[in-house]
CSV table of C-alpha atoms and ligand atoms in Angstrom, one decimal:
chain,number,residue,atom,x,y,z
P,20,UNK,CA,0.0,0.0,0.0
P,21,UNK,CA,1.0,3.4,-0.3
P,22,UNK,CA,1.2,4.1,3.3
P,23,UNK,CA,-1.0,6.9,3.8
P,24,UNK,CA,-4.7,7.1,3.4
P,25,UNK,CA,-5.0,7.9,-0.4
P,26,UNK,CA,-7.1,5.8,-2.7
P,27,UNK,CA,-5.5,7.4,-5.6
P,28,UNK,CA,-2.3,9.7,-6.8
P,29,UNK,CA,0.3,10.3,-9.6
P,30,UNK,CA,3.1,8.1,-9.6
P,31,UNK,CA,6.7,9.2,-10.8
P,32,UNK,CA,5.6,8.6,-14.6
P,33,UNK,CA,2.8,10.8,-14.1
P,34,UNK,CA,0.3,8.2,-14.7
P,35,UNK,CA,-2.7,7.8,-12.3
P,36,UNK,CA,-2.3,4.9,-9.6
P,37,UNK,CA,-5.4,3.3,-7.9
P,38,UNK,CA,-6.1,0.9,-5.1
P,39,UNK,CA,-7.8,-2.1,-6.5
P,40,UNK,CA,-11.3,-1.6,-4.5
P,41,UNK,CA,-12.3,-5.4,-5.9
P,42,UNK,CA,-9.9,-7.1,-3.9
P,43,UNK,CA,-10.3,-5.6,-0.8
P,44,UNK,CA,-9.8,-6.7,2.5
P,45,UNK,CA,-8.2,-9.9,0.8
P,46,UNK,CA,-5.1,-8.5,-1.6
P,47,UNK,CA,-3.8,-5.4,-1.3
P,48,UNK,CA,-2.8,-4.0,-4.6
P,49,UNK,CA,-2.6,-1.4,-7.1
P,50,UNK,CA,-3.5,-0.2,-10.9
P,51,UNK,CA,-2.1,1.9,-13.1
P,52,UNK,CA,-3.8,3.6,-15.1
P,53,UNK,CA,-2.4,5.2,-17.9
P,54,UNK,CA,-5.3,6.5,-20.4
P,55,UNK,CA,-8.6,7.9,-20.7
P,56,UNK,CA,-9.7,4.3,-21.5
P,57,UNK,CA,-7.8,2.5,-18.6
P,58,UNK,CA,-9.9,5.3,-16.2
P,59,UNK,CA,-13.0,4.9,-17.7
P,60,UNK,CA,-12.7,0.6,-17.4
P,61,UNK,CA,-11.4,1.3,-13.7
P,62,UNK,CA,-14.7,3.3,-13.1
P,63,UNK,CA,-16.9,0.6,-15.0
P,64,UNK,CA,-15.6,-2.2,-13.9
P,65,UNK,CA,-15.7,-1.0,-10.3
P,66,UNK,CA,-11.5,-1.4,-9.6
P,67,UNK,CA,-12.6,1.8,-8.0
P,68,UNK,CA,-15.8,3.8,-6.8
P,69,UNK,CA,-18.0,5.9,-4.3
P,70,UNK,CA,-19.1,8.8,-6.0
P,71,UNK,CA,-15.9,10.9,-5.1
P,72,UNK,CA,-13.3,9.0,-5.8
P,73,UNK,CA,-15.0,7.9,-9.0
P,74,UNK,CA,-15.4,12.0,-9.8
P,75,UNK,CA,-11.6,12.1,-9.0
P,76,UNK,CA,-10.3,9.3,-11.1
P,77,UNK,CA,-12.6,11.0,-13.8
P,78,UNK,CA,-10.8,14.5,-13.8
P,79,UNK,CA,-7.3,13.0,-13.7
P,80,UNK,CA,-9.4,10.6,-16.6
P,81,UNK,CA,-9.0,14.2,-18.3
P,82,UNK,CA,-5.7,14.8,-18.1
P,83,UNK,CA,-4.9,11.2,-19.5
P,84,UNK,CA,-7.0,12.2,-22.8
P,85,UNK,CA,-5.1,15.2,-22.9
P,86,UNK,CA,-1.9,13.7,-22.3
P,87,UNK,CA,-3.3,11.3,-25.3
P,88,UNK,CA,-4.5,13.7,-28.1
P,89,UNK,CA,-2.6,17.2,-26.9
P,90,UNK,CA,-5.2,18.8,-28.4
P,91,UNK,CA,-9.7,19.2,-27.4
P,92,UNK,CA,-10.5,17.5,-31.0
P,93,UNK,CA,-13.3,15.2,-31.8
P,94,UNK,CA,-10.9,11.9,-30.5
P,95,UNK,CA,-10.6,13.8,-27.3
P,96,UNK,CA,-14.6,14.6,-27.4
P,97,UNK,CA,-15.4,10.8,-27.8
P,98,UNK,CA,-13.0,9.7,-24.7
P,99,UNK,CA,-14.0,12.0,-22.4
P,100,UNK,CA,-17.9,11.3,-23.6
P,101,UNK,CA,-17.1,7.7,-22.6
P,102,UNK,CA,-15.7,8.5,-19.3
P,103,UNK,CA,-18.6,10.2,-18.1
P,104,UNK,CA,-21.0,7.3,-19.0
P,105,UNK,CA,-18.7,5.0,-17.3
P,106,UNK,CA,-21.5,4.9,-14.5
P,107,UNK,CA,-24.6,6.6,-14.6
P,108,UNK,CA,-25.8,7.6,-11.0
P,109,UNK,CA,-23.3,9.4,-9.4
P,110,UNK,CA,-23.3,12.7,-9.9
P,111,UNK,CA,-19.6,13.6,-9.0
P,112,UNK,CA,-18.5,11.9,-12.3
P,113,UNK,CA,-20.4,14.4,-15.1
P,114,UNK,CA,-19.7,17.1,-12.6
P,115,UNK,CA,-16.0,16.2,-12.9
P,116,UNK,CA,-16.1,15.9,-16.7
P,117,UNK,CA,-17.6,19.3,-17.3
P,118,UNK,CA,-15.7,21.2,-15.0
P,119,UNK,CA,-12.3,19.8,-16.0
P,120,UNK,CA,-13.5,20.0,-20.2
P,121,UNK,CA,-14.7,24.0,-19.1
P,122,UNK,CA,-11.5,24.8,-17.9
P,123,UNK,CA,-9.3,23.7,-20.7
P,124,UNK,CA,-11.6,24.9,-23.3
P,125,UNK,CA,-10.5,28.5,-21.6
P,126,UNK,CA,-6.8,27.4,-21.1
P,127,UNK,CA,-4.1,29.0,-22.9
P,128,UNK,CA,-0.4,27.3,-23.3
P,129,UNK,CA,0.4,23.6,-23.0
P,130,UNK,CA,-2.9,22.1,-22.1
P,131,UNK,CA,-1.4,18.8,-20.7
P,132,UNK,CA,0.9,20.4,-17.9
P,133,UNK,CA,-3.0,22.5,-17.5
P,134,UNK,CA,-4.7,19.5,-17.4
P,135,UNK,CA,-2.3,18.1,-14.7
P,136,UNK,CA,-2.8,21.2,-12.8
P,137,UNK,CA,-6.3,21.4,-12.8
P,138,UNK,CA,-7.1,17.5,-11.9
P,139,UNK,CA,-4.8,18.2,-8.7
P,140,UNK,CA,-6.6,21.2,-7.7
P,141,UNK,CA,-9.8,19.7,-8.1
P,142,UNK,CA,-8.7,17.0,-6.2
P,143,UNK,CA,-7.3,19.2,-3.3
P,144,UNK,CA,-11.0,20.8,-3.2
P,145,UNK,CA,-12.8,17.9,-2.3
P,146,UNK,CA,-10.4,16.7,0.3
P,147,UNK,CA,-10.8,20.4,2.2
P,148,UNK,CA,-14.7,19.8,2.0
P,149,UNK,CA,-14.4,16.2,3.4
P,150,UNK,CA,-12.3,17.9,6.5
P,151,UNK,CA,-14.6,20.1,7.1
P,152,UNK,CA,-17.4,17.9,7.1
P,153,UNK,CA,-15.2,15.7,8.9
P,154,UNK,CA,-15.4,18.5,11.8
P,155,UNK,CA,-19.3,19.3,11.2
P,156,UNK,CA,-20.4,15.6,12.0
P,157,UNK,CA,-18.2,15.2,14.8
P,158,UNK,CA,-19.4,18.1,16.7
P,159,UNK,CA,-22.7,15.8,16.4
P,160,UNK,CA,-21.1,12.6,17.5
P,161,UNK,CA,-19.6,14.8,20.3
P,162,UNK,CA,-22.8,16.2,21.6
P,163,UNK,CA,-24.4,12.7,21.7
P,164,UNK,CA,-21.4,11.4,23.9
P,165,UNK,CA,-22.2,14.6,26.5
P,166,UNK,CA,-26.0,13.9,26.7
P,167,UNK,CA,-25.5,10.3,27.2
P,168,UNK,CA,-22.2,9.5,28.9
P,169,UNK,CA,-21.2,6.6,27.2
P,170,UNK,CA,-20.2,4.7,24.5
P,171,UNK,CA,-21.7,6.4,20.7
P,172,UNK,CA,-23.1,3.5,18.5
P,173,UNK,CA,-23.6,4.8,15.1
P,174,UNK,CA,-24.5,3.0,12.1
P,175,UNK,CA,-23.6,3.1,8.4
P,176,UNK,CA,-24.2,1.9,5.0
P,177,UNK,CA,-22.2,1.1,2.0
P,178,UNK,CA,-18.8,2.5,1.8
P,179,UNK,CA,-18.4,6.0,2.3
P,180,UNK,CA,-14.6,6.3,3.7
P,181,UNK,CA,-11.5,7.8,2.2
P,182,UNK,CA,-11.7,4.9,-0.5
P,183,UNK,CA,-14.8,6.6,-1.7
P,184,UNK,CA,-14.2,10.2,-1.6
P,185,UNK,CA,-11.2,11.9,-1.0
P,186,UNK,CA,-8.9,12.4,1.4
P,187,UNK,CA,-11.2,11.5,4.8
P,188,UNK,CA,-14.3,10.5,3.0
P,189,UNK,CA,-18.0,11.6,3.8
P,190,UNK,CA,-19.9,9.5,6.3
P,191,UNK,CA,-16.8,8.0,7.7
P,192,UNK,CA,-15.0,11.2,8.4
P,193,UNK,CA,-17.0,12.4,11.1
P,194,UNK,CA,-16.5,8.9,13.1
P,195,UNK,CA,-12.9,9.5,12.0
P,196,UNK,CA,-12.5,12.9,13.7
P,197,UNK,CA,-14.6,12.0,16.3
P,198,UNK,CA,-12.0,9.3,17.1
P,199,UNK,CA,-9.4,11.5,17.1
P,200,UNK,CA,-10.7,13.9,19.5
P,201,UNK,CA,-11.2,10.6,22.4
P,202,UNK,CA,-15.1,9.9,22.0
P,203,UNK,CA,-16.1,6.3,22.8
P,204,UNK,CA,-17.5,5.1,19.8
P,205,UNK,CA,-18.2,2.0,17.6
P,206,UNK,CA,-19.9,1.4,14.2
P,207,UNK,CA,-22.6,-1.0,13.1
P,208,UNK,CA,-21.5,-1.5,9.2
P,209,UNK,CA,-23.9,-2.8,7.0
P,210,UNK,CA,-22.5,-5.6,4.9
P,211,UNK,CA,-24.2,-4.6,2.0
P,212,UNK,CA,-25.1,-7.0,-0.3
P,213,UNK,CA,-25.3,-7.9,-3.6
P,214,UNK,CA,-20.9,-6.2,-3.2
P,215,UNK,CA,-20.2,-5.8,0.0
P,216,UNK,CA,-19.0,-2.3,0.2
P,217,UNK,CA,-19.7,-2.2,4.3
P,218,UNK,CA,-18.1,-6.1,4.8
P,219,UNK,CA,-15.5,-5.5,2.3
P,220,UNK,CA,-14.3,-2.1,2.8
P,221,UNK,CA,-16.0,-0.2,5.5
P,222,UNK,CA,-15.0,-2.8,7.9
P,223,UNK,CA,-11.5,-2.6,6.4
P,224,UNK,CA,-11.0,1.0,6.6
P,225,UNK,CA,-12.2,1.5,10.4
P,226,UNK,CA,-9.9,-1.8,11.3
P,227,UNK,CA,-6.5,0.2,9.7
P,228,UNK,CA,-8.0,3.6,11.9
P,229,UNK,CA,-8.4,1.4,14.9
P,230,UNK,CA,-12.2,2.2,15.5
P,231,UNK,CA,-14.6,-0.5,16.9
P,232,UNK,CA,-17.0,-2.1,14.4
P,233,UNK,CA,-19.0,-5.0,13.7
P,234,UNK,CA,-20.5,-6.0,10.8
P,235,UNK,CA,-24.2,-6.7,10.8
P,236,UNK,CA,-26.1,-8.7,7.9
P,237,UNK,CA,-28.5,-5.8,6.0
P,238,UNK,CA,-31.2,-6.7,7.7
P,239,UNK,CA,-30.3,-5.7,11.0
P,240,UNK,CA,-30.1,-2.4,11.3
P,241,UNK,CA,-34.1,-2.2,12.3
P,242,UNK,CA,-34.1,-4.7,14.7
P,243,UNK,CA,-31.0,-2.6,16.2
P,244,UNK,CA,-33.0,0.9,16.1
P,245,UNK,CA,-36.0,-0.9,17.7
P,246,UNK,CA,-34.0,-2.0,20.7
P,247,UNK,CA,-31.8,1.4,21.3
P,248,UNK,CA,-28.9,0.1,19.9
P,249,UNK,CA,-28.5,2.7,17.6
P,250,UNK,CA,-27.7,6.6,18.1
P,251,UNK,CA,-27.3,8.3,14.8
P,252,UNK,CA,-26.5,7.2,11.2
P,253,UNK,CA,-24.5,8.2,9.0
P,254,UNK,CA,-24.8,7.2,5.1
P,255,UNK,CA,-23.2,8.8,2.1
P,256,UNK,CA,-24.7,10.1,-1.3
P,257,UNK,CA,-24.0,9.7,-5.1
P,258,UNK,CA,-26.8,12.4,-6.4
P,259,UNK,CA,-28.5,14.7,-4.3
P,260,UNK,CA,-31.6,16.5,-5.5
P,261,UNK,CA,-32.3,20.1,-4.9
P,262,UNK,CA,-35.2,19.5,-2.6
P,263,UNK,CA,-33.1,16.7,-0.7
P,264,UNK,CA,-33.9,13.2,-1.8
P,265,UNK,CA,-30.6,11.3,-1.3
P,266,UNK,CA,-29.2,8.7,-4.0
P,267,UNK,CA,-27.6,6.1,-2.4
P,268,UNK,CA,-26.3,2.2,-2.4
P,269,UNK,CA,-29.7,0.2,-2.6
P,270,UNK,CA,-30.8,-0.4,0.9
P,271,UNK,CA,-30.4,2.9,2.4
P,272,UNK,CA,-33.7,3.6,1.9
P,273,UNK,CA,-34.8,1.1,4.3
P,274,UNK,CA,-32.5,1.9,6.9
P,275,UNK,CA,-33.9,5.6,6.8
P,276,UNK,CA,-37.6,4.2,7.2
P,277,UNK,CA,-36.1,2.1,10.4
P,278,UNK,CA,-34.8,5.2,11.9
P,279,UNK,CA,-37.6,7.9,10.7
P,280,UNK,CA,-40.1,5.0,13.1
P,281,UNK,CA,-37.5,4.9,15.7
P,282,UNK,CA,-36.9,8.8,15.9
P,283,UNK,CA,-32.7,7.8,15.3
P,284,UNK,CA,-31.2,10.7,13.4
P,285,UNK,CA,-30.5,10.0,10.8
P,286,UNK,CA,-27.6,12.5,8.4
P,287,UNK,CA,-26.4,12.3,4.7
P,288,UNK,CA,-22.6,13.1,4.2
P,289,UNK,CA,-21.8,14.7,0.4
P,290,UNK,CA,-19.9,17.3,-0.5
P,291,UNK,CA,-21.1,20.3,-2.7
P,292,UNK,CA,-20.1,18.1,-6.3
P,293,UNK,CA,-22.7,15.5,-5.3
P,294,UNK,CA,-25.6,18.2,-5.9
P,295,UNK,CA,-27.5,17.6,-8.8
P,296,UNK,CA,-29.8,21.0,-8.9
P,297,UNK,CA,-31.0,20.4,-12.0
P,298,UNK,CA,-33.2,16.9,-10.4
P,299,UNK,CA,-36.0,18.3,-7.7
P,300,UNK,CA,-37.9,15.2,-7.7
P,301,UNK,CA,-35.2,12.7,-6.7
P,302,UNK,CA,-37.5,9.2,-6.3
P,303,UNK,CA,-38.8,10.4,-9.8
P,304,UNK,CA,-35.8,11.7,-11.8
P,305,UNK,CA,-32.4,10.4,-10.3
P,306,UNK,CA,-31.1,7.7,-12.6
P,307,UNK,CA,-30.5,4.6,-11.2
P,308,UNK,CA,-28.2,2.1,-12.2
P,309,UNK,CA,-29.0,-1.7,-13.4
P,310,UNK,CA,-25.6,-3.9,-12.7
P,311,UNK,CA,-25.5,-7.6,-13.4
P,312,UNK,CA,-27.1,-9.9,-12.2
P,313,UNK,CA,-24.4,-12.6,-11.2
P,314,UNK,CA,-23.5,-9.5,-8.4
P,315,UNK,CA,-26.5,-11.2,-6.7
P,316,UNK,CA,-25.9,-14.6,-7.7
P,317,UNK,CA,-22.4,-15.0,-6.6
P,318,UNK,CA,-20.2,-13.8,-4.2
P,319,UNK,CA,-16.7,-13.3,-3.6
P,320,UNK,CA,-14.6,-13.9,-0.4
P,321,UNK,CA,-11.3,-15.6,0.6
P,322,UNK,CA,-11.6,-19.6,0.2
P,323,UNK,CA,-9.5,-21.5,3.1
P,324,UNK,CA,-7.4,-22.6,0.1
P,325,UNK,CA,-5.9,-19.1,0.1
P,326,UNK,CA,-7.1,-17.9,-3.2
P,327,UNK,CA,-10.0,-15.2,-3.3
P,328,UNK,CA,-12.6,-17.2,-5.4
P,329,UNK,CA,-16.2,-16.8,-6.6
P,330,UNK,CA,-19.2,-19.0,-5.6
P,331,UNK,CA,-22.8,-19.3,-6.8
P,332,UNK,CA,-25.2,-18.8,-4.1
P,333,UNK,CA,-28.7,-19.1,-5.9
P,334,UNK,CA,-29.9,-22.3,-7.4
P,335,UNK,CA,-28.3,-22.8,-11.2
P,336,UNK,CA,-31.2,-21.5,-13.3
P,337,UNK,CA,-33.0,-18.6,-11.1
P,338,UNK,CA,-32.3,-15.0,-12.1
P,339,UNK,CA,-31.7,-12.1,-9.9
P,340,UNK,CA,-32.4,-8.4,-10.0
P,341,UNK,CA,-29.6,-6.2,-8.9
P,342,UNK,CA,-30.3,-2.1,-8.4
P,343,UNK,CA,-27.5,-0.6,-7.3
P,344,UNK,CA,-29.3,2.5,-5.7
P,345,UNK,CA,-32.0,3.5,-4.2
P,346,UNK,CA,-33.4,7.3,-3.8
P,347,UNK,CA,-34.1,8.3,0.2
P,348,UNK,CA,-37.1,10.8,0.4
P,349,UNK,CA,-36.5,14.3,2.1
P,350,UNK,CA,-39.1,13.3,4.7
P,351,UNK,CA,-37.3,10.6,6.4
P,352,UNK,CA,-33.5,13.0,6.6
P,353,UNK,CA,-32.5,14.6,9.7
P,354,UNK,CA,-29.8,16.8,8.1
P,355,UNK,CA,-27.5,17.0,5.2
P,356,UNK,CA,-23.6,17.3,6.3
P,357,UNK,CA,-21.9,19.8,3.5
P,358,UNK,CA,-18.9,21.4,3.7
P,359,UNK,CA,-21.1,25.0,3.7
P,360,UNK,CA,-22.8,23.4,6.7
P,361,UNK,CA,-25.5,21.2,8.2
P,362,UNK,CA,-28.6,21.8,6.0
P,363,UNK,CA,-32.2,20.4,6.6
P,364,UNK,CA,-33.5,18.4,3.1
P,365,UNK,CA,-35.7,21.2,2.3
P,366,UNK,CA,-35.7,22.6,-1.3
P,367,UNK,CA,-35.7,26.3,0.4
P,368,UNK,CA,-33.2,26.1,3.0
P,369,UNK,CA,-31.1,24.0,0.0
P,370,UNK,CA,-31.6,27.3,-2.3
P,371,UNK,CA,-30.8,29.9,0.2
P,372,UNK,CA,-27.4,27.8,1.0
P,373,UNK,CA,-26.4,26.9,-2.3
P,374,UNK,CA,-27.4,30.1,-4.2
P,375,UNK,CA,-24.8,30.9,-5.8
P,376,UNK,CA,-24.5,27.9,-7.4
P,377,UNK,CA,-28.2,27.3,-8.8
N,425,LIG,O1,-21.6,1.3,-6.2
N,425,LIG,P1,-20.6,2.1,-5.3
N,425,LIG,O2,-19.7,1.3,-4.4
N,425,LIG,O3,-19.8,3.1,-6.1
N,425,LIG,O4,-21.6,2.9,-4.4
N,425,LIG,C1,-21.1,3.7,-3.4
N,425,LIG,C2,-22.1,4.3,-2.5
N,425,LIG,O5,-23.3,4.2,-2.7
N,425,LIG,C3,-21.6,5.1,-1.4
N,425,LIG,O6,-22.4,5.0,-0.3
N,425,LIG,C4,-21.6,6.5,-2.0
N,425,LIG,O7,-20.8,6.7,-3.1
N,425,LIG,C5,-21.4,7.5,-1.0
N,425,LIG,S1,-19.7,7.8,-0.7
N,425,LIG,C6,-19.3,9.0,-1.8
């Protein structure tokens, strides 16, 4: 590994290196990615996601095109098209597209080295907002450790660390911080099925950092809320809409209708880029994304033989239907955690925050 927590950088060649997210916890490894193409497979294929790390492979994505074609022509055009339809929910990846195609289109001198240069800075954006919302969900963690006087239980689903959005992550980098400043805490992590995100990495990620976990099968999470056992959640998002409604890995709808009966609060974790003003109806007009169905029908894991293997877990010939998001409605959301602040999901208090940018 590379020894900090990055799940992506430049390496000495100037190409773009990647932890290989569909190994984890088993192998530790690395890609390298080298062109527009080799991003936009990474991305697909899923060697890396989590809506801000996918929007950050797709801006350095970019610069690889650049670095391909030297110049914006129609060759450039068609790579980057294909980058951004890579994955189609996610907002941070079209976001990352445009902005990075914007600023070269107004770029003057050698577009490569500008290229560079602007996939770095956008980078270096995002991990300021994930420290600052890093700070803004631990001041909640921290005021639930005053009021009760013991141990915080907090649950999550899906991956949402630094190996899905740079450098802290979202929902993880309040528990993170909260860590650092001495609260007692420890995290329920959904396993999240049909891939595992929460068993696979989540549980990964808070073992390196040291913070208390178990995993609990999907299904848990209500009977949990229904017996106290939860105080807050804290999920991630891949679009939201500008009156609120949260995109996120399928089942996190459920876990908000558990904790909307159980009055647990329940926050989404996003920076800025995962806005999608443009959608107000989010149930209605997020696209969600079909993925295959041997995701369901198999799973991966480490055999006792040593070697990471795939078995089938459904009889031979049934089929299997795998949505890989859900949409959460405004209703059932205690508060959004941005890096402008902690916002109700309310299309008014939304617009008055975001303003400038609508
Ligand atoms: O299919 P994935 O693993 O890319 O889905 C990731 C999630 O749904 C995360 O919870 C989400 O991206 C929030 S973290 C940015």
């Amino acid at each position: 590994m590379n020894g900090i927590y990055k799940a992506l950088w430049l390496n000495e060649e100037g190409d773009l290196e990647v932890i290989d997210q569909t190994l984890l916890p088993h192998v530790e490894t690395t890609k390298v990615l080298k062109t527009c193409e080799d991003a936009t497979l990474a991305i697909a294929d899923m060697t890396v996601r989590g809506a801000g790390v996918i929007g950050s492979v797709a801006a350095f994505g970019v610069y690889l095109a650049v670095r391909q074609t030297k110049i914006l022509d129609s060759e450039f055009n068609a790579k980057v098209q294909a980058l951004k339809d890579a994955r189609p929910t996610a907002v941070n990846l079209q976001w990352a597209v445009e902005l990075m195609v914007e600023r070269l289109r107004n770029a003057s001198g050698d577009l490569v080295v500008k290229a560079k240069e602007e996939a770095i800075a956008l980078n270096n954006d995002e991990a300021e907002k994930s420290l600052e919302i890093a700070r803004l969900g631990a001041d909640l963690i921290e005021a639930i450790a005053k009021r009760e006087n013991r141990k915080v239980n907090i649950l999550t689903h899906c991956n949402a660390g630094w190996l899905a959005v740079i450098d802290m992550g979202t929902a993880l980098a309040p528990i993170y911080e909260a860590k650092r400043r001495g609260i007692d805490l420890h995290v329920w992590v959904d396993e999240t099925r049909p891939r595992n995100q929460g068993a696979n990495l989540t549980a990964w990620e808070l073992g390196q950092d040291g913070v208390e976990h178990t995993i609990i099968a999907d299904n848990t999470g209500g009977h949990l809320m229904q017996h106290g056992m939860v105080d807050i959640v804290f999920v991630g998002a891949d679009r939201v809409s500008r009156q609120g409604d949260v995109a996120n890995k399928i089942g996190t709808y459920l876990k908000a209708l558990a904790a909307h009966a159980h009055s647990v609060p329940f926050y989404v974790a996003f920076p800025t880029s995962t806005f999608d003003f443009e959608v107000i109806d989010g149930v209605k007009d997020i696209p969600i994304e079909t993925r295959s169905e041997d995701e369901v029908r198999y799973m991966v894991g480490l055999h006792e033989n040593g070697n990471v293997e795939k078995v089938l877990v459904v009889p031979q010939g049934s089929r299997a239907l795998n949505y890989g998001f859900d949409v959460t409605p405004n209703r059932y959301i205690t508060g959004l955690i941005t890096e402008r602040g902690i916002v109700d999901a309310d299309l008014l208090k939304i617009e008055e925050l975001f303003e400038d940018l609508i």
